[in-house]
mmCIF file of C-alpha atoms in Angstrom:
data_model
loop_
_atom_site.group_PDB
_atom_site.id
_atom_site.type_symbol
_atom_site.label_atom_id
_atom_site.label_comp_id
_atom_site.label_asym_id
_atom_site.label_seq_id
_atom_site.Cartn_x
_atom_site.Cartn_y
_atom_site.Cartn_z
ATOM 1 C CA UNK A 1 1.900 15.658 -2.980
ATOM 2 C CA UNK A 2 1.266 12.252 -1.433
ATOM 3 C CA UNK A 3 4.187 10.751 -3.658
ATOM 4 C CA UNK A 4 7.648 11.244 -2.158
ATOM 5 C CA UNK A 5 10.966 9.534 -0.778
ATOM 6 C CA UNK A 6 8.854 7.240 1.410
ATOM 7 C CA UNK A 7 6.917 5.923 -1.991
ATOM 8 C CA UNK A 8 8.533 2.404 -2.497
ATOM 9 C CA UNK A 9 4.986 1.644 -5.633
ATOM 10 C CA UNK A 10 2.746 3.472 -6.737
ATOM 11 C CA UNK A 11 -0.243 0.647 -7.152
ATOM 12 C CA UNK A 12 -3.356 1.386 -9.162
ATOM 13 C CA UNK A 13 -6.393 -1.363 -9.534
ATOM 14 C CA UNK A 14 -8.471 -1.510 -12.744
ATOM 15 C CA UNK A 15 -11.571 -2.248 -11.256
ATOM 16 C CA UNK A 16 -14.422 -3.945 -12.377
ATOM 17 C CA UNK A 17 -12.117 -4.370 -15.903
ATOM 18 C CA UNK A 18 -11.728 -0.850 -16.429
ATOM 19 C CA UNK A 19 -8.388 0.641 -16.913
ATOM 20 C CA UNK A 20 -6.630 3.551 -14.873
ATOM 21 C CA UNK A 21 -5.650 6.603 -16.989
ATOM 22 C CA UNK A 22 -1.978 5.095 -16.908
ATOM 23 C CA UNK A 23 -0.077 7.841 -19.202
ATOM 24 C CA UNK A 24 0.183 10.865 -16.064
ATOM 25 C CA UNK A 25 0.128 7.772 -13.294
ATOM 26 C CA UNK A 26 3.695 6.293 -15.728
ATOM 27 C CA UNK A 27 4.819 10.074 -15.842
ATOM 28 C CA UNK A 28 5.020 11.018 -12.674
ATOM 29 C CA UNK A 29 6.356 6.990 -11.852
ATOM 30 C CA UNK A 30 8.946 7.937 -14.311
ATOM 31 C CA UNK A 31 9.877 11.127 -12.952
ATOM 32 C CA UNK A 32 10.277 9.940 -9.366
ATOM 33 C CA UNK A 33 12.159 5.942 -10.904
ATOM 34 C CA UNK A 34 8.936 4.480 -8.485
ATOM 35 C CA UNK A 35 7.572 1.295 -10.011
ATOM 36 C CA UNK A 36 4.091 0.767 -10.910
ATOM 37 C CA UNK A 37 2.082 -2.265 -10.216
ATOM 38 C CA UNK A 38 -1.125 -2.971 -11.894
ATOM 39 C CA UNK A 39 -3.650 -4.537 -9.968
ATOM 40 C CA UNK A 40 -5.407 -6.556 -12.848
ATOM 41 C CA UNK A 41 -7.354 -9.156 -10.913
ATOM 42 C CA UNK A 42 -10.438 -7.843 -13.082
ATOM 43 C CA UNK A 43 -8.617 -6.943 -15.897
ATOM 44 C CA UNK A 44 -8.055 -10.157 -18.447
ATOM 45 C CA UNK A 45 -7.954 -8.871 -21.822
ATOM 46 C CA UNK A 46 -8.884 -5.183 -20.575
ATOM 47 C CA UNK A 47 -6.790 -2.955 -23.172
ATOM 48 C CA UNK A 48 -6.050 0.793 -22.166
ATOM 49 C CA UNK A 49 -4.821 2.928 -25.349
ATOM 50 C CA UNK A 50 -4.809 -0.579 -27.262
ATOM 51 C CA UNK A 51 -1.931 -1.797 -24.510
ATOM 52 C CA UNK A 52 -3.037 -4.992 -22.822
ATOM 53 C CA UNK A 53 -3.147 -3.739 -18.773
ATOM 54 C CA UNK A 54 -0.971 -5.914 -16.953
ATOM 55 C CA UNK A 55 1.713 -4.931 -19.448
ATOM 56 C CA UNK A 56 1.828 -1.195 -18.547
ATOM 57 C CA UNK A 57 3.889 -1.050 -14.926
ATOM 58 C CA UNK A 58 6.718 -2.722 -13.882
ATOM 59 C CA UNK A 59 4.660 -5.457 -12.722
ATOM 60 C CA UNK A 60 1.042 -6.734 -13.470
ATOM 61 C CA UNK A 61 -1.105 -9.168 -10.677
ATOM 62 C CA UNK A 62 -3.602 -11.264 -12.587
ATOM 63 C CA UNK A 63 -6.355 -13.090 -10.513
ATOM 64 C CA UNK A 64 -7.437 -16.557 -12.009
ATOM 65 C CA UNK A 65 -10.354 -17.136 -9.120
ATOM 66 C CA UNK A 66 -13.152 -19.116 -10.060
ATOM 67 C CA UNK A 67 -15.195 -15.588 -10.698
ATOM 68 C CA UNK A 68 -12.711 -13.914 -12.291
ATOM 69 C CA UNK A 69 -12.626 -13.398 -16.590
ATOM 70 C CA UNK A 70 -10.508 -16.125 -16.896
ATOM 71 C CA UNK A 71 -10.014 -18.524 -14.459
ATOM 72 C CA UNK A 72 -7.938 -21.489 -13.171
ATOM 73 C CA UNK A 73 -10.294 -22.469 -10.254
ATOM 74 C CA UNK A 74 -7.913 -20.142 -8.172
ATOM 75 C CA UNK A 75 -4.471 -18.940 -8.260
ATOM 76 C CA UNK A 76 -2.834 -15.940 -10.736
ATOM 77 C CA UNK A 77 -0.311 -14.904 -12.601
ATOM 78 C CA UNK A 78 2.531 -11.958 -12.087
ATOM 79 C CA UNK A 79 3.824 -10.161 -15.201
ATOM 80 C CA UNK A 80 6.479 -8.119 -15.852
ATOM 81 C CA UNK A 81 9.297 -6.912 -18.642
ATOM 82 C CA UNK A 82 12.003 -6.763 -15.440
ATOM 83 C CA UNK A 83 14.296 -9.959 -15.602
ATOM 84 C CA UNK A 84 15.635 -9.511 -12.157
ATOM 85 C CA UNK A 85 11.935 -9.154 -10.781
ATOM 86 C CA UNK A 86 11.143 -12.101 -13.005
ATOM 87 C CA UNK A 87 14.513 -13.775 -11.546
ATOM 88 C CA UNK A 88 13.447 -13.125 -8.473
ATOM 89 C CA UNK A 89 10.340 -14.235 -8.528
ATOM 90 C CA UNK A 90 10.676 -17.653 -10.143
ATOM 91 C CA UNK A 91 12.753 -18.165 -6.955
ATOM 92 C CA UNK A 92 10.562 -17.494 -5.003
ATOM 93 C CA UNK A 93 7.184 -19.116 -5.973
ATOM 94 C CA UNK A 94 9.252 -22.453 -5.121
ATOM 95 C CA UNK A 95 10.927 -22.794 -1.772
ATOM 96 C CA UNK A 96 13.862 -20.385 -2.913
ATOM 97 C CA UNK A 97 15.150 -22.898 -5.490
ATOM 98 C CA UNK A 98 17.282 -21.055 -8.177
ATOM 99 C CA UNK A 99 17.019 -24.677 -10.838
ATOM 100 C CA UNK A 100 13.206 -25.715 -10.949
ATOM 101 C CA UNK A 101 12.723 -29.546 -12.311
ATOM 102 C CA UNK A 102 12.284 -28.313 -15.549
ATOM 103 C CA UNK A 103 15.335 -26.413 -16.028
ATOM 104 C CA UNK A 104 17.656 -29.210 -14.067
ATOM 105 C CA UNK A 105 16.711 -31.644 -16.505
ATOM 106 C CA UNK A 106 16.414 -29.792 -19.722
ATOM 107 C CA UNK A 107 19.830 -28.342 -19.483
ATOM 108 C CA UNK A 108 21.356 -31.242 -17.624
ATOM 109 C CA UNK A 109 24.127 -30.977 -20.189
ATOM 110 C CA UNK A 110 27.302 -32.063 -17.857
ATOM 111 C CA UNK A 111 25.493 -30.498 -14.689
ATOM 112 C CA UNK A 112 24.201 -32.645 -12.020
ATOM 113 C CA UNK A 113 20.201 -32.547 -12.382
ATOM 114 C CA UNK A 114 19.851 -33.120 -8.630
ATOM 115 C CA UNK A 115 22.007 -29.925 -7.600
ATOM 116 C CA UNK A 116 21.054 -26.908 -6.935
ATOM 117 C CA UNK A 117 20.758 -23.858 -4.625
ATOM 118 C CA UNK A 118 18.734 -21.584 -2.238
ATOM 119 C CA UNK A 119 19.663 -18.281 -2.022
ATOM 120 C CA UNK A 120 16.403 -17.268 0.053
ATOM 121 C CA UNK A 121 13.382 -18.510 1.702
ATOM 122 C CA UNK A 122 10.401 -18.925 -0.653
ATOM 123 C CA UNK A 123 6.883 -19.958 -0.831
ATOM 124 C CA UNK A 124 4.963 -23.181 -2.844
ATOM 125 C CA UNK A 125 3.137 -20.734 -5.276
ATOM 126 C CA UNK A 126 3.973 -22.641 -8.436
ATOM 127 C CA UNK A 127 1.226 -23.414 -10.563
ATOM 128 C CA UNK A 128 0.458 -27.185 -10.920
ATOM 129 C CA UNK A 129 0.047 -28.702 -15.049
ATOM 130 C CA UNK A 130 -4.056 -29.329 -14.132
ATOM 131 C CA UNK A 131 -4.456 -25.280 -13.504
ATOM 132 C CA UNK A 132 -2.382 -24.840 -16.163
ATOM 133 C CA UNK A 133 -4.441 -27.119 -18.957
ATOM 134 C CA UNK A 134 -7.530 -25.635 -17.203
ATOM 135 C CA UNK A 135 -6.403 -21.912 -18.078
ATOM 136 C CA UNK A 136 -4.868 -22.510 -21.289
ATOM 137 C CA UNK A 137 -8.619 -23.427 -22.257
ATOM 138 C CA UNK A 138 -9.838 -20.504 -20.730
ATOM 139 C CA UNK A 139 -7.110 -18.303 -22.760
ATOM 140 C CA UNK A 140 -8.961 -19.173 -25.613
ATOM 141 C CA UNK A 141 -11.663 -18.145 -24.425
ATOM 142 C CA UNK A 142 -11.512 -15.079 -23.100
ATOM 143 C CA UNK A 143 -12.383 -12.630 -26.289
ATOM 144 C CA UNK A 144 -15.291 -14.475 -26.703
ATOM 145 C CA UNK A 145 -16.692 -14.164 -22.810
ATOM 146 C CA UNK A 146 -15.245 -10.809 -22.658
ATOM 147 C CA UNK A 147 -17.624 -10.170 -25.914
ATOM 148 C CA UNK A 148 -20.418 -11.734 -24.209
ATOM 149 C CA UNK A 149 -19.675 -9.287 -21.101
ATOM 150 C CA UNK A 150 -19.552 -6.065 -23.501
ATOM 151 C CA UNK A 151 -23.313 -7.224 -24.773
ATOM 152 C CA UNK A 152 -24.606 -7.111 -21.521
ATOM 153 C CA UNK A 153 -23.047 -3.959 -20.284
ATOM 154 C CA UNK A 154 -24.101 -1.653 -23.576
ATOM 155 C CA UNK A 155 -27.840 -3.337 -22.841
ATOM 156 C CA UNK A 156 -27.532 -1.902 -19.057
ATOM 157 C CA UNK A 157 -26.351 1.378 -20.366
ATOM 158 C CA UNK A 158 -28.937 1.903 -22.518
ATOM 159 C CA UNK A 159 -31.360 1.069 -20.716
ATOM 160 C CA UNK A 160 -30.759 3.397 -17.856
ATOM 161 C CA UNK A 161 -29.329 6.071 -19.261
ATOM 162 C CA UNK A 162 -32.635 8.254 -18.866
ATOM 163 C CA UNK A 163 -32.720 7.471 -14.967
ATOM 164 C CA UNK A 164 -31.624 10.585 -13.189
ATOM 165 C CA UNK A 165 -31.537 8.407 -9.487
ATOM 166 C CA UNK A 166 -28.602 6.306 -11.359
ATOM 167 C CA UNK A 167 -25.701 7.316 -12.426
ATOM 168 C CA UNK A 168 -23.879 4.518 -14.915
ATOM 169 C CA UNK A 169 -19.842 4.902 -14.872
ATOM 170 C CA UNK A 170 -19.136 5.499 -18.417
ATOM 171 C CA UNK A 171 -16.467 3.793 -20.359
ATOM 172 C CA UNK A 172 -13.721 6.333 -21.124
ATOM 173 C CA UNK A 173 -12.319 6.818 -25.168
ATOM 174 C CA UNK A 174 -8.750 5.419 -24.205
ATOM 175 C CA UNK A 175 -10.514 2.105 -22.577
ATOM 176 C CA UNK A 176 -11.583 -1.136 -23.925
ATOM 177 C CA UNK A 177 -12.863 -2.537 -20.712
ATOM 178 C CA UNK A 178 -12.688 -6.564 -19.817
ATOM 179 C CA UNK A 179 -16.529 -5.450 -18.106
ATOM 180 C CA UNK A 180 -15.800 -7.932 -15.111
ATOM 181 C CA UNK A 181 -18.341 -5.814 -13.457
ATOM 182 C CA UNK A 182 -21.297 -3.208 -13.629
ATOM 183 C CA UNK A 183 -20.854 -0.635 -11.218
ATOM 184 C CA UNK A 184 -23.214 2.022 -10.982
ATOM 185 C CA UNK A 185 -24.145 4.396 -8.166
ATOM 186 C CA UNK A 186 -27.218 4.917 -6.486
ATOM 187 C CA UNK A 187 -28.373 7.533 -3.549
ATOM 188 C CA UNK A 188 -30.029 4.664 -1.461
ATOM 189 C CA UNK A 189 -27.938 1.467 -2.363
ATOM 190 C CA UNK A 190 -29.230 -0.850 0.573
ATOM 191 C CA UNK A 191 -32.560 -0.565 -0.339
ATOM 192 C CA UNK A 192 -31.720 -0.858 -3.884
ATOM 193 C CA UNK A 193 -30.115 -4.372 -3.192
ATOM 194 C CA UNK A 194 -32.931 -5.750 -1.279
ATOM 195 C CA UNK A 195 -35.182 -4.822 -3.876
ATOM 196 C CA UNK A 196 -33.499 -6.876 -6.306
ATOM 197 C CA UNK A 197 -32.817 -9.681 -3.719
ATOM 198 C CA UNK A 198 -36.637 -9.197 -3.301
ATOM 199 C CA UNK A 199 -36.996 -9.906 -7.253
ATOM 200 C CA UNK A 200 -34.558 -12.782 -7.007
ATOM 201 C CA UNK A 201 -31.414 -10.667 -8.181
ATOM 202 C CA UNK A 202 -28.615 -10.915 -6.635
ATOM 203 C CA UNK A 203 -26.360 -7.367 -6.115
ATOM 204 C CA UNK A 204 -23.388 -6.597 -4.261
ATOM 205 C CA UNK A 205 -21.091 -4.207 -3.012
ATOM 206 C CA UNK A 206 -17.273 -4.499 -4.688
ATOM 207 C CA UNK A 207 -15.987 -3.208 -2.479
ATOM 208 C CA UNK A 208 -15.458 -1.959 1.041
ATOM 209 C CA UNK A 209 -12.345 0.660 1.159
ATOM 210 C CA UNK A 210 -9.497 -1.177 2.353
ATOM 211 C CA UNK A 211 -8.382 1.430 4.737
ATOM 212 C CA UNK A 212 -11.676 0.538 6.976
ATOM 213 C CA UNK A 213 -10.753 -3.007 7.599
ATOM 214 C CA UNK A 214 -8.879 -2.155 11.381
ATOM 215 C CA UNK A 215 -6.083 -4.404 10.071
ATOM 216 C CA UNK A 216 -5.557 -1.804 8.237
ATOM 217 C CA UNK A 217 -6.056 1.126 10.995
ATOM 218 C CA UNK A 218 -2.374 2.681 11.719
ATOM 219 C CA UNK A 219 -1.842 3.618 7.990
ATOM 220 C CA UNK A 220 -5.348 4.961 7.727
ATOM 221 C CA UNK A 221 -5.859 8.541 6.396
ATOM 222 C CA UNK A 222 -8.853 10.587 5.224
ATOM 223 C CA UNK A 223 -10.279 9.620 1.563
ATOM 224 C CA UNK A 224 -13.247 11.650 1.705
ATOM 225 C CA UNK A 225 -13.999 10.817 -2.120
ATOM 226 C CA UNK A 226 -13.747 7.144 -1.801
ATOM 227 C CA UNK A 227 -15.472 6.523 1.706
ATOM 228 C CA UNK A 228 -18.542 9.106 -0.012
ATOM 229 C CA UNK A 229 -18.606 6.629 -3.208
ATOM 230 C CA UNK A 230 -18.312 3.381 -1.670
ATOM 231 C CA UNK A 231 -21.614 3.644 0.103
ATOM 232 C CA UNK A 232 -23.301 4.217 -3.272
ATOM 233 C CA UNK A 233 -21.747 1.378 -5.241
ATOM 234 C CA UNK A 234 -24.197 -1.335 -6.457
ATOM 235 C CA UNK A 235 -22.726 -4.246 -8.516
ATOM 236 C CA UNK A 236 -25.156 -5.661 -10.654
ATOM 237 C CA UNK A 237 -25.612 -9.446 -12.063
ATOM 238 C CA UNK A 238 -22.489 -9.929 -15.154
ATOM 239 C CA UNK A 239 -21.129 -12.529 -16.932
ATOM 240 C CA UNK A 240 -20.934 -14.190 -20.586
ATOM 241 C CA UNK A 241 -23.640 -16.768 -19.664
ATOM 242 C CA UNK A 242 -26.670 -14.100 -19.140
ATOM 243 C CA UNK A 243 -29.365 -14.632 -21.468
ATOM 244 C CA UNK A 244 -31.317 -11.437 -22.824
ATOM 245 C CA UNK A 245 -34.152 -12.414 -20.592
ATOM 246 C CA UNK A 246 -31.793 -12.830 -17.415
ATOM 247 C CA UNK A 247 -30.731 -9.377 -19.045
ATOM 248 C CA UNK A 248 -34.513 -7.685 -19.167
ATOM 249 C CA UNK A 249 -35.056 -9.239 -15.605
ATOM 250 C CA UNK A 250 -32.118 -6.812 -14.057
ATOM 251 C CA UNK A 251 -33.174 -3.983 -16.091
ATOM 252 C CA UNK A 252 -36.853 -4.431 -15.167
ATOM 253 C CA UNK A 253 -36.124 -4.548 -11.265
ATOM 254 C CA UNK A 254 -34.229 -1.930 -11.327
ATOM 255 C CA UNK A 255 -36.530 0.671 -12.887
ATOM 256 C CA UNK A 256 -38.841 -0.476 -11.113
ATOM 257 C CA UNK A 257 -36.916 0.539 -7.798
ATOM 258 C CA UNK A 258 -38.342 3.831 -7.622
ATOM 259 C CA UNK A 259 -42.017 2.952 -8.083
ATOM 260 C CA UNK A 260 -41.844 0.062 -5.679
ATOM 261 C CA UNK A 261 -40.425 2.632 -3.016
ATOM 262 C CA UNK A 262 -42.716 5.298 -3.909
ATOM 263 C CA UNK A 263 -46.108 2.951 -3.161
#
């Protein structure tokens, strides 16, 4: 009921690397001609029925941050199967100018390579050749880390799977998951974090419901499931490097949480 004539997207966010149920979510898109845009900042290489996400919606939004899966130091990448969104936003990412470098010289032809036009005001988002090399790199990469990530996660699930206090977030059948983080959900999160900061572990919350921020105040509604999960959310420590002792050291502090409260 909350999609209607006002709806101009419909965005959904894969988060921590795992992907939205995306079949219904296209349906009704489908039903209603609303585009879909994937939020799949956390979501290199994530694969959701064997589709790559990002290729799903009308548009995909990659994140290349320094801590993301793949990275170009910072930056990201827009994806889409819509040539006049793709048009459009090839314009755009550089001042509004319809003939990039590139294109005015490679298909100079009888054209004047200096010439060309600007139908709209744009932005500088263009990626620079030294992001570029960096990411290509990191391309190649990126089954391998994600591998590395998958290690680490099964280890984590396993090893608290008999903890009734924790509840895991289990990876659904239709999901391959990029693992770009390891949610799980705890009664008494703050505590649980400085524990771990206690043991030298460092946890997080990803993240605070945007609809809190008071930038965001005017459009806010009631979302009584996410504002009761977001205060039980505990990220813990992820990524390819982790050795199995960094591994045993997370596992370790955390089931010891309950015994160090209970003394």
């Amino acid at each position: 009921d909350r999609v209607n004539d006002k709806t101009g997207a419909i965005v959904v966010v894969h988060h921590g690397g795992h992907p939205c149920d995306m079949d219904p979510i296209l349906e009704i898109a489908n039903e209603k001609g609303i585009p879909v845009v994937e939020d799949a900042a956390h979501a290199a290489g994530t694969r959701y029925k064997g589709r790559m996400a990002g290729s799903l919606g009308t548009v995909g939004c990659f994140s290349f941050h320094a801590l993301k899966n793949m990275s170009t130091g910072d930056g990201g990448m827009l994806t889409t199967d819509d040539e006049e969104i793709a048009e459009c936003v090839r314009n755009m990412r550089w001042m509004g100018i319809t003939r990039g470098t590139y294109d005015r010289f490679r298909r100079n032809g009888r054209q004047r390579s200096w010439e060309y036009e600007v139908d709209e005001v744009g932005y500088k988002f263009h990626m620079n050749d030294l992001n570029a090399a960096i990411g290509i790199v990191q391309l190649g990469k990126l089954e391998s880390t994600n591998a590395a990530r998958r290690e680490v996660a099964v280890q984590y699930r396993q090893a608290f799977a008999d903890l009734e206090w924790l509840q895991v977030l289990e990876e659904k059948d239709y999901a391959q998951s990029a693992n770009h983080a390891f949610v799980v959900l705890v009664e008494d999160r703050d505590r649980l974090i400085e524990h771990l900061g206690e043991k030298e572990i460092d946890a997080g919350v990803h993240y605070r419901p945007n609809h809190l921020y008071s930038v965001y105040e005017p459009y806010r509604r009631s979302l009584p499931v996410t504002e009761a999960l977001w205060t039980q959310m505990v990220t813990l420590p992820m990524f390819p490097g982790m050795t199995n002792d960094d591994v045993r050291q997370v596992i370790e502090a955390v089931r010891g949480f309950k015994s160090s409260s209970a003394s």
